[in-house]
Short mmCIF file of C-alpha atoms and ligand atoms in Angstrom, two decimals:
data_model
loop_
_atom_site.label_atom_id
_atom_site.label_comp_id
_atom_site.label_asym_id
_atom_site.label_seq_id
_atom_site.Cartn_x
_atom_site.Cartn_y
_atom_site.Cartn_z
CA MET A 1 -30.27 36.78 19.64
CA LYS A 2 -31.32 37.63 22.98
CA LYS A 3 -29.75 40.91 24.56
CA GLU A 4 -27.77 40.37 27.16
CA LYS A 5 -29.10 41.90 30.36
CA ILE A 6 -26.19 43.85 32.14
CA ILE A 7 -27.34 45.93 35.25
CA LEU A 8 -25.47 48.80 36.32
CA THR A 9 -25.58 51.89 38.86
CA GLY A 10 -23.63 53.88 41.11
CA ASP A 11 -24.00 55.98 43.85
CA ARG A 12 -22.04 59.67 44.25
CA PRO A 13 -19.48 58.85 47.83
CA THR A 14 -20.70 62.32 49.39
CA GLY A 15 -21.98 60.36 52.42
CA ARG A 16 -23.41 57.58 54.04
CA LEU A 17 -26.64 56.07 51.93
CA HIS A 18 -29.85 56.62 53.40
CA ILE A 19 -33.21 54.82 53.49
CA GLY A 20 -34.00 57.03 50.08
CA HIS A 21 -31.11 55.02 48.05
CA TYR A 22 -32.44 51.96 49.93
CA VAL A 23 -35.75 52.37 48.54
CA GLY A 24 -34.77 53.95 45.29
CA SER A 25 -32.27 51.66 44.08
CA LEU A 26 -30.10 49.62 46.47
CA LYS A 27 -33.23 47.22 47.36
CA GLY A 28 -33.82 46.62 43.65
CA ARG A 29 -30.01 45.86 43.04
CA VAL A 30 -30.01 43.31 45.53
CA GLU A 31 -33.30 41.76 44.31
CA LEU A 32 -31.95 41.60 40.89
CA GLN A 33 -28.52 40.37 41.78
CA ASN A 34 -30.35 37.65 43.75
CA ALA A 35 -32.70 36.87 40.96
CA ASP A 36 -29.71 35.89 39.01
CA ASP A 37 -31.46 36.75 35.96
CA TYR A 38 -28.36 38.77 34.57
CA SER A 39 -25.16 38.17 32.61
CA LYS A 40 -23.13 40.95 34.39
CA MET A 41 -23.80 43.55 37.07
CA PHE A 42 -21.67 46.06 38.01
CA VAL A 43 -22.33 48.49 41.23
CA PHE A 44 -19.83 51.76 41.35
CA ILE A 45 -18.67 54.97 43.71
CA ALA A 46 -19.10 57.43 41.30
CA ASP A 47 -15.98 59.46 43.19
CA SER A 48 -15.23 61.57 39.90
CA GLN A 49 -18.77 63.11 40.31
CA ALA A 50 -18.55 63.63 43.66
CA LEU A 51 -15.75 65.70 42.87
CA THR A 52 -17.44 68.12 40.44
CA ASP A 53 -19.36 69.61 42.95
CA ASN A 54 -16.93 69.00 45.98
CA ILE A 55 -13.32 69.90 44.07
CA ASP A 56 -12.35 71.75 47.17
CA ASN A 57 -13.16 69.00 49.72
CA PRO A 58 -11.42 65.89 48.64
CA GLU A 59 -11.18 64.40 51.62
CA LYS A 60 -15.06 64.63 52.05
CA VAL A 61 -14.93 62.31 48.96
CA ARG A 62 -12.05 60.15 50.18
CA GLN A 63 -13.49 59.30 53.60
CA ASN A 64 -17.15 58.42 51.91
CA VAL A 65 -15.31 56.03 49.64
CA ILE A 66 -15.43 53.20 52.23
CA GLU A 67 -18.72 54.21 53.92
CA VAL A 68 -20.39 53.54 50.40
CA ALA A 69 -18.77 50.02 50.18
CA LEU A 70 -20.02 49.15 53.55
CA ASP A 71 -23.46 50.15 52.70
CA TYR A 72 -23.41 47.92 49.60
CA LEU A 73 -22.27 44.90 51.56
CA ALA A 74 -24.58 45.54 54.47
CA CYS A 75 -27.54 45.82 51.87
CA GLY A 76 -26.47 42.28 50.62
CA LEU A 77 -24.62 43.38 47.91
CA ASP A 78 -22.36 40.58 47.11
CA PRO A 79 -19.05 41.01 45.51
CA GLU A 80 -18.94 37.18 43.61
CA LYS A 81 -22.05 38.40 41.94
CA ALA A 82 -21.64 42.35 41.50
CA THR A 83 -18.53 43.87 40.25
CA ILE A 84 -18.14 46.71 42.73
CA PHE A 85 -15.37 49.17 42.03
CA ILE A 86 -14.59 52.96 42.00
CA GLN A 87 -14.93 55.46 38.90
CA SER A 88 -11.85 57.31 39.32
CA GLN A 89 -9.98 53.92 38.67
CA ILE A 90 -11.15 53.62 35.52
CA PRO A 91 -9.70 56.02 33.40
CA GLU A 92 -11.11 54.70 30.40
CA LEU A 93 -14.40 56.48 31.59
CA CYS A 94 -12.85 60.06 31.26
CA GLU A 95 -11.56 59.31 27.34
CA LEU A 96 -15.33 57.92 26.44
CA THR A 97 -16.68 61.39 28.15
CA PHE A 98 -14.63 63.40 25.84
CA TYR A 99 -15.65 61.94 22.73
CA TYR A 100 -19.27 61.83 23.56
CA MET A 101 -18.93 65.69 24.58
CA ASP A 102 -19.02 66.28 20.90
CA LEU A 103 -22.30 64.55 20.66
CA VAL A 104 -23.99 66.79 22.93
CA SER A 105 -25.23 70.65 22.49
CA VAL A 106 -24.76 73.24 25.48
CA SER A 107 -28.69 73.89 25.39
CA ARG A 108 -29.63 70.50 25.62
CA LEU A 109 -27.52 70.12 28.86
CA GLN A 110 -29.01 73.34 29.94
CA ARG A 111 -32.77 71.77 29.59
CA ASN A 112 -31.87 68.72 31.96
CA PRO A 113 -34.45 69.37 34.68
CA THR A 114 -32.25 67.66 37.30
CA VAL A 115 -29.14 69.13 36.81
CA LYS A 116 -31.32 72.50 36.73
CA THR A 117 -32.28 71.58 40.48
CA GLU A 118 -28.95 70.45 41.61
CA ILE A 119 -27.69 73.69 40.32
CA GLN A 120 -30.06 75.99 42.71
CA MET A 121 -29.30 73.41 45.51
CA ARG A 122 -25.60 74.27 45.25
CA ASN A 123 -25.94 78.22 44.51
CA PHE A 124 -24.02 76.96 41.44
CA GLU A 125 -26.29 79.77 39.30
CA ALA A 126 -23.01 82.34 39.12
CA SER A 127 -20.36 80.09 38.31
CA ILE A 128 -21.00 76.35 37.28
CA PRO A 129 -17.92 74.27 37.16
CA VAL A 130 -17.77 72.92 33.67
CA GLY A 131 -17.33 69.35 35.15
CA PHE A 132 -20.63 69.56 36.88
CA PHE A 133 -22.52 70.90 34.12
CA THR A 134 -21.18 68.36 31.84
CA TYR A 135 -21.86 65.15 34.29
CA PRO A 136 -24.91 63.56 32.33
CA ILE A 137 -22.26 63.34 29.81
CA SER A 138 -19.57 61.27 31.81
CA GLN A 139 -22.76 59.60 33.33
CA ALA A 140 -23.47 57.91 29.71
CA ALA A 141 -19.84 57.38 29.50
CA ASP A 142 -20.44 54.96 32.67
CA ILE A 143 -23.53 53.29 31.83
CA THR A 144 -22.50 52.83 27.97
CA ALA A 145 -18.52 51.63 29.17
CA PHE A 146 -20.57 48.39 30.76
CA ARG A 147 -22.62 48.20 28.25
CA ALA A 148 -25.36 48.10 30.73
CA THR A 149 -29.06 47.30 29.32
CA THR A 150 -30.70 47.77 32.81
CA VAL A 151 -30.11 50.64 34.90
CA PRO A 152 -32.12 50.65 38.42
CA VAL A 153 -31.98 54.42 39.84
CA GLY A 154 -34.49 56.63 41.64
CA GLU A 155 -36.54 59.11 39.45
CA ASP A 156 -34.40 62.27 39.36
CA GLN A 157 -31.80 60.01 37.16
CA GLU A 158 -34.74 59.82 34.40
CA PRO A 159 -33.04 62.73 32.49
CA MET A 160 -29.60 60.92 32.87
CA LEU A 161 -30.48 58.17 31.51
CA GLU A 162 -32.82 59.55 28.07
CA GLN A 163 -29.15 61.95 27.45
CA ALA A 164 -27.48 58.58 27.57
CA ARG A 165 -29.88 57.17 25.30
CA GLU A 166 -29.78 60.19 22.70
CA ILE A 167 -25.78 59.74 22.85
CA VAL A 168 -26.19 55.97 22.20
CA ARG A 169 -28.53 56.91 19.12
CA ARG A 170 -26.18 59.56 17.61
CA PHE A 171 -23.26 57.99 18.26
CA ASN A 172 -24.49 54.56 16.22
CA HIS A 173 -26.10 56.64 13.74
CA ILE A 174 -23.19 58.43 12.87
CA TYR A 175 -20.34 55.61 13.42
CA GLY A 176 -22.38 52.51 13.15
CA GLU A 177 -23.96 50.05 15.83
CA THR A 178 -21.36 49.94 18.44
CA LEU A 179 -23.26 51.22 21.81
CA VAL A 180 -26.12 49.39 23.33
CA GLU A 181 -29.24 51.74 24.22
CA PRO A 182 -29.71 51.31 28.06
CA GLU A 183 -33.31 51.49 30.37
CA ILE A 184 -33.92 52.74 33.10
CA LEU A 185 -35.58 50.50 36.05
CA LEU A 186 -37.81 52.44 38.08
CA PRO A 187 -39.21 51.25 41.81
CA GLN A 188 -42.84 49.82 41.35
CA ASN A 189 -43.98 51.19 44.45
CA ALA A 190 -44.93 55.17 43.78
CA ALA A 191 -43.29 56.14 47.22
CA CYS A 192 -39.71 54.85 46.52
CA LEU A 193 -39.32 56.65 42.92
CA ARG A 194 -38.31 59.45 45.50
CA LEU A 195 -38.26 59.41 48.84
CA PRO A 196 -39.01 62.50 50.56
CA GLY A 197 -36.47 63.71 53.61
CA THR A 198 -37.70 63.83 57.31
CA ASP A 199 -38.19 67.50 56.79
CA GLY A 200 -40.70 67.01 54.22
CA LYS A 201 -38.85 68.25 51.62
CA ALA A 202 -39.25 66.92 48.08
CA LYS A 203 -36.11 64.37 48.25
CA MET A 204 -33.96 63.25 50.80
CA SER A 205 -30.38 64.10 50.37
CA LYS A 206 -27.04 63.62 51.76
CA SER A 207 -26.96 67.29 50.57
CA LEU A 208 -29.61 68.38 52.38
CA GLY A 209 -29.39 67.08 55.74
CA ASN A 210 -32.85 65.48 56.01
CA CYS A 211 -31.63 61.75 55.77
CA ILE A 212 -32.27 58.70 57.85
CA TYR A 213 -28.96 56.67 56.99
CA LEU A 214 -28.70 52.96 56.64
CA SER A 215 -26.13 53.15 59.54
CA ASP A 216 -27.92 55.19 61.90
CA THR A 217 -27.86 53.77 65.39
CA ALA A 218 -31.54 52.66 66.82
CA ASP A 219 -31.54 56.06 69.16
CA GLU A 220 -30.74 57.96 66.00
CA VAL A 221 -33.79 56.45 64.04
CA GLN A 222 -35.88 56.72 66.21
CA LYS A 223 -35.33 60.84 67.07
CA LYS A 224 -35.57 61.23 63.47
CA VAL A 225 -38.78 59.51 62.69
CA MET A 226 -40.64 61.26 66.13
CA SER A 227 -40.00 64.41 64.70
CA MET A 228 -40.30 63.66 61.43
CA TYR A 229 -42.75 66.38 59.54
CA THR A 230 -46.37 65.14 59.28
CA ASP A 231 -49.67 67.40 58.65
CA PRO A 232 -49.12 70.92 60.42
CA GLY A 233 -52.66 71.58 60.55
CA HIS A 234 -53.07 68.56 62.68
CA ILE A 235 -53.16 70.03 66.11
CA ARG A 236 -55.21 68.02 68.33
CA VAL A 237 -55.68 64.31 68.18
CA GLN A 238 -59.17 64.75 67.10
CA ASP A 239 -58.57 66.24 64.04
CA PRO A 240 -59.01 65.47 60.98
CA GLY A 241 -55.40 64.66 58.83
CA LYS A 242 -53.98 65.13 55.72
CA ILE A 243 -52.19 61.77 54.14
CA GLU A 244 -50.88 64.37 51.48
CA GLY A 245 -47.35 65.40 51.86
CA ASN A 246 -46.96 63.95 54.99
CA THR A 247 -43.92 62.18 55.15
CA VAL A 248 -45.18 59.90 57.97
CA PHE A 249 -47.66 58.00 55.59
CA THR A 250 -45.40 58.17 52.36
CA TYR A 251 -42.80 56.29 54.45
CA LEU A 252 -45.24 53.89 55.23
CA ASP A 253 -46.39 53.62 51.48
CA ALA A 254 -42.61 53.07 51.03
CA PHE A 255 -41.86 50.35 54.02
CA SER A 256 -45.17 48.79 55.54
CA ARG A 257 -45.83 45.40 54.64
CA PRO A 258 -49.27 43.78 56.01
CA GLU A 259 -46.87 41.56 58.58
CA HIS A 260 -46.04 44.77 59.90
CA PHE A 261 -49.52 45.35 61.15
CA GLU A 262 -50.19 41.95 62.46
CA ARG A 263 -47.09 42.47 64.53
CA TYR A 264 -46.96 46.14 65.92
CA LEU A 265 -50.36 47.59 65.16
CA PRO A 266 -53.04 44.90 65.02
CA ASP A 267 -55.96 47.10 65.65
CA TYR A 268 -56.01 47.96 61.93
CA PRO A 269 -55.92 45.30 59.41
CA ASN A 270 -54.09 47.32 56.54
CA LEU A 271 -52.69 50.94 55.96
CA ALA A 272 -55.94 52.00 54.20
CA GLU A 273 -57.30 51.33 57.44
CA LEU A 274 -54.84 53.31 59.19
CA LYS A 275 -54.95 56.37 56.65
CA ALA A 276 -58.58 56.36 56.78
CA HIS A 277 -58.98 56.78 60.37
CA TYR A 278 -55.94 59.42 60.58
CA GLN A 279 -58.30 61.44 58.07
CA ARG A 280 -61.34 61.14 60.20
CA GLY A 281 -59.75 62.40 62.84
CA GLY A 282 -58.77 60.91 66.54
CA LEU A 283 -55.59 59.35 65.45
CA GLY A 284 -52.71 61.10 67.12
CA ASP A 285 -49.31 61.35 65.20
CA VAL A 286 -47.37 59.72 67.87
CA LYS A 287 -49.12 56.52 67.45
CA VAL A 288 -48.42 56.43 63.77
CA LYS A 289 -44.71 57.77 64.38
CA ARG A 290 -44.21 54.77 66.90
CA PHE A 291 -45.70 52.42 64.28
CA LEU A 292 -43.42 53.86 61.68
CA ASN A 293 -40.39 53.51 63.94
CA ALA A 294 -40.95 49.84 64.59
CA ILE A 295 -40.79 48.96 61.24
CA MET A 296 -37.79 51.62 60.15
CA GLN A 297 -36.13 49.31 63.64
CA GLU A 298 -36.88 45.98 62.12
CA THR A 299 -35.51 47.15 58.54
CA LEU A 300 -32.25 48.72 59.35
CA GLU A 301 -31.38 46.40 62.12
CA PRO A 302 -29.90 43.37 60.02
CA ILE A 303 -28.50 46.06 57.74
CA ARG A 304 -26.52 47.46 60.70
CA ASN A 305 -25.37 44.42 62.06
CA ARG A 306 -24.12 43.60 58.94
CA ARG A 307 -22.27 46.65 57.99
CA LYS A 308 -20.54 46.02 61.75
CA GLU A 309 -19.69 42.69 60.62
CA PHE A 310 -18.13 44.04 57.96
CA GLU A 311 -15.90 46.95 59.46
CA LYS A 312 -14.47 44.51 61.27
CA ASP A 313 -11.71 43.85 58.25
CA ILE A 314 -11.57 47.32 56.43
CA PRO A 315 -8.30 46.29 54.70
CA ALA A 316 -10.49 43.83 52.94
CA ILE A 317 -13.11 45.54 51.41
CA TYR A 318 -10.68 47.82 49.73
CA GLU A 319 -9.01 45.08 48.43
CA MET A 320 -12.45 43.74 47.00
CA LEU A 321 -12.88 47.22 45.41
CA ARG A 322 -9.23 46.91 43.75
CA LYS A 323 -10.12 43.75 42.31
CA GLY A 324 -13.58 45.04 41.14
CA CYS A 325 -11.69 47.95 39.39
CA GLU A 326 -9.60 45.37 37.52
CA VAL A 327 -12.43 43.70 36.25
CA ALA A 328 -14.34 46.81 35.55
CA ARG A 329 -11.22 48.28 33.57
CA ALA A 330 -10.87 45.44 31.23
CA ALA A 331 -14.54 45.60 30.25
CA ALA A 332 -14.43 49.39 29.86
CA ALA A 333 -11.51 48.96 27.54
CA ASP A 334 -13.07 46.60 25.38
CA THR A 335 -16.04 49.10 25.00
CA LEU A 336 -13.16 52.16 24.20
CA SER A 337 -11.44 50.07 21.44
CA ASP A 338 -14.67 49.48 19.81
CA VAL A 339 -15.80 53.44 19.99
CA LYS A 340 -11.90 54.34 18.96
CA LYS A 341 -12.07 51.66 15.93
CA ALA A 342 -15.96 52.89 15.14
CA MET A 343 -14.57 56.67 15.23
CA LYS A 344 -11.57 55.31 12.86
CA ILE A 345 -9.17 56.80 15.63
CA ASN A 346 -7.52 53.17 16.13
CA TYR A 347 -4.62 53.99 13.93
CA PHE A 348 -2.18 51.56 15.01
CA ASP A 349 -4.60 48.87 14.79
CA ASP A 350 -5.64 49.95 11.18
CA LYS A 351 -4.22 47.65 9.16
CA GLU A 352 -5.99 48.67 6.39
CA LEU A 353 -5.21 52.53 6.98
CA ILE A 354 -1.52 52.08 7.06
CA GLU A 355 -1.35 49.88 3.66
CA GLU A 356 -3.51 52.37 1.91
CA GLN A 357 -1.37 55.54 2.79
CA ALA A 358 1.76 53.51 2.04
CA ARG A 359 -0.16 52.85 -1.19
CA ARG A 360 -0.89 56.35 -1.84
CA PHE A 361 2.29 57.43 -1.27
CA ALA A 362 4.16 54.90 -3.01
CA ALA A 363 2.40 55.93 -6.08
CA ASN A 364 3.40 59.43 -5.91
CA GLN A 365 6.96 58.20 -5.66
P1 ATP B 1 -26.29 64.02 46.57
O1 ATP B 1 -27.08 65.30 47.53
O2 ATP B 1 -24.55 63.98 46.78
O3 ATP B 1 -26.48 63.99 44.97
P2 ATP B 1 -27.77 61.57 46.65
O4 ATP B 1 -28.62 61.43 48.21
O5 ATP B 1 -29.12 62.41 45.86
O6 ATP B 1 -26.35 62.77 46.93
P3 ATP B 1 -26.93 59.81 44.72
O7 ATP B 1 -25.84 59.34 45.09
O8 ATP B 1 -27.13 61.10 43.93
O9 ATP B 1 -27.33 60.64 46.03
O10 ATP B 1 -28.00 59.05 44.51
C1 ATP B 1 -27.65 57.55 44.36
C2 ATP B 1 -28.72 56.96 43.90
O11 ATP B 1 -29.86 56.78 44.81
C3 ATP B 1 -29.54 57.35 42.29
O12 ATP B 1 -30.00 56.19 41.82
C4 ATP B 1 -30.55 58.14 43.11
O13 ATP B 1 -31.82 57.93 41.95
C5 ATP B 1 -31.03 57.42 44.15
N1 ATP B 1 -31.63 57.96 45.33
C6 ATP B 1 -31.04 58.79 45.89
N2 ATP B 1 -32.06 59.67 46.77
C7 ATP B 1 -33.39 59.26 46.63
C8 ATP B 1 -34.45 59.49 46.98
N3 ATP B 1 -34.64 60.29 47.75
N4 ATP B 1 -35.69 58.45 46.81
C9 ATP B 1 -35.40 57.63 45.80
N5 ATP B 1 -33.82 57.29 45.40
C10 ATP B 1 -33.22 58.03 45.67
MG1 MG B 2 -27.79 62.91 43.78
#
């Protein structure tokens, strides 16, 4: 039997979504959704996970749930085709997490490179909340609860997917084939795997404040692009410039298409020629940034406009999420029931157990 294709991903409601989310995951999800080559698609707002490092700031999480939902709809996720839901409303996920915790060692969690970096970023070294430390396990619950086969995410999620796969294998080995092993789906374009921040830092991230948000105004986008990090050694126009580590060129790698050159920079046939000129010297940062700005404006304008439309009926969006939670909850309950059966903790549905115990005690009467 051909394995069903079930797509799942989520985002933490710690801020509005940015162009790193867009190229790393969101754009891919919309393409998958529109390709129609899947049986189910789940997209969720990971509020429980966001609380693991924001426990003293629930208001931030509460405010951002709707922002993320609006960004989803603005990018073209369609609630008719994808179940969009909020993680905390699915208690089955907590139950699964609890059981999976017994399948993972502390040292295995400590080896997770993404968690290591995130602990440093948040100055958690001295005292890591247990919930934050164990979030890769809860992520495995999110993925497996929906029997996801395909998880479109950025490169920073690779260790989480590996952890989920290990849990699945261990569970199935001990309790018999129950869970589905997920595959990561990374963006094809290398520049999109982990888009750097506008400050040149390794990752654009809500927590680092180096983002271009999907909902930024045209002016905000322009300001951010024009003050972006380039090659600090490229001072005068005639100086040769570096492409490597030059954020403006990384963004061009991620966003530019041949038609953008025709429209906005017809002197250059393609990106390779533009890069070569920059490296030779004689091409100023401002010209390249203006070109990037034109591309960003063209990419973001339709998203921003669609968002404005959805912002007109906020109660309808909460209602869409509520319905999504209902559908998601039923799916997760189904998996949890299989898990409890496999783990032999389904006492009241286990007729065999009840009869067996009755016989055992009857024999002793
Ligand atoms: P936080 O700082 O709160 O962790 P974040 O900006 O890292 O926020 P997440 O909600 O953790 O965003 O990530 C959601 C999804 O977006 C994940 O699939 C992640 O891989 C992807 N993603 C986030 N940032 C980037 C980026 N800079 N480049 C590519 N993909 C990204
Ligand atoms: Mg993150």
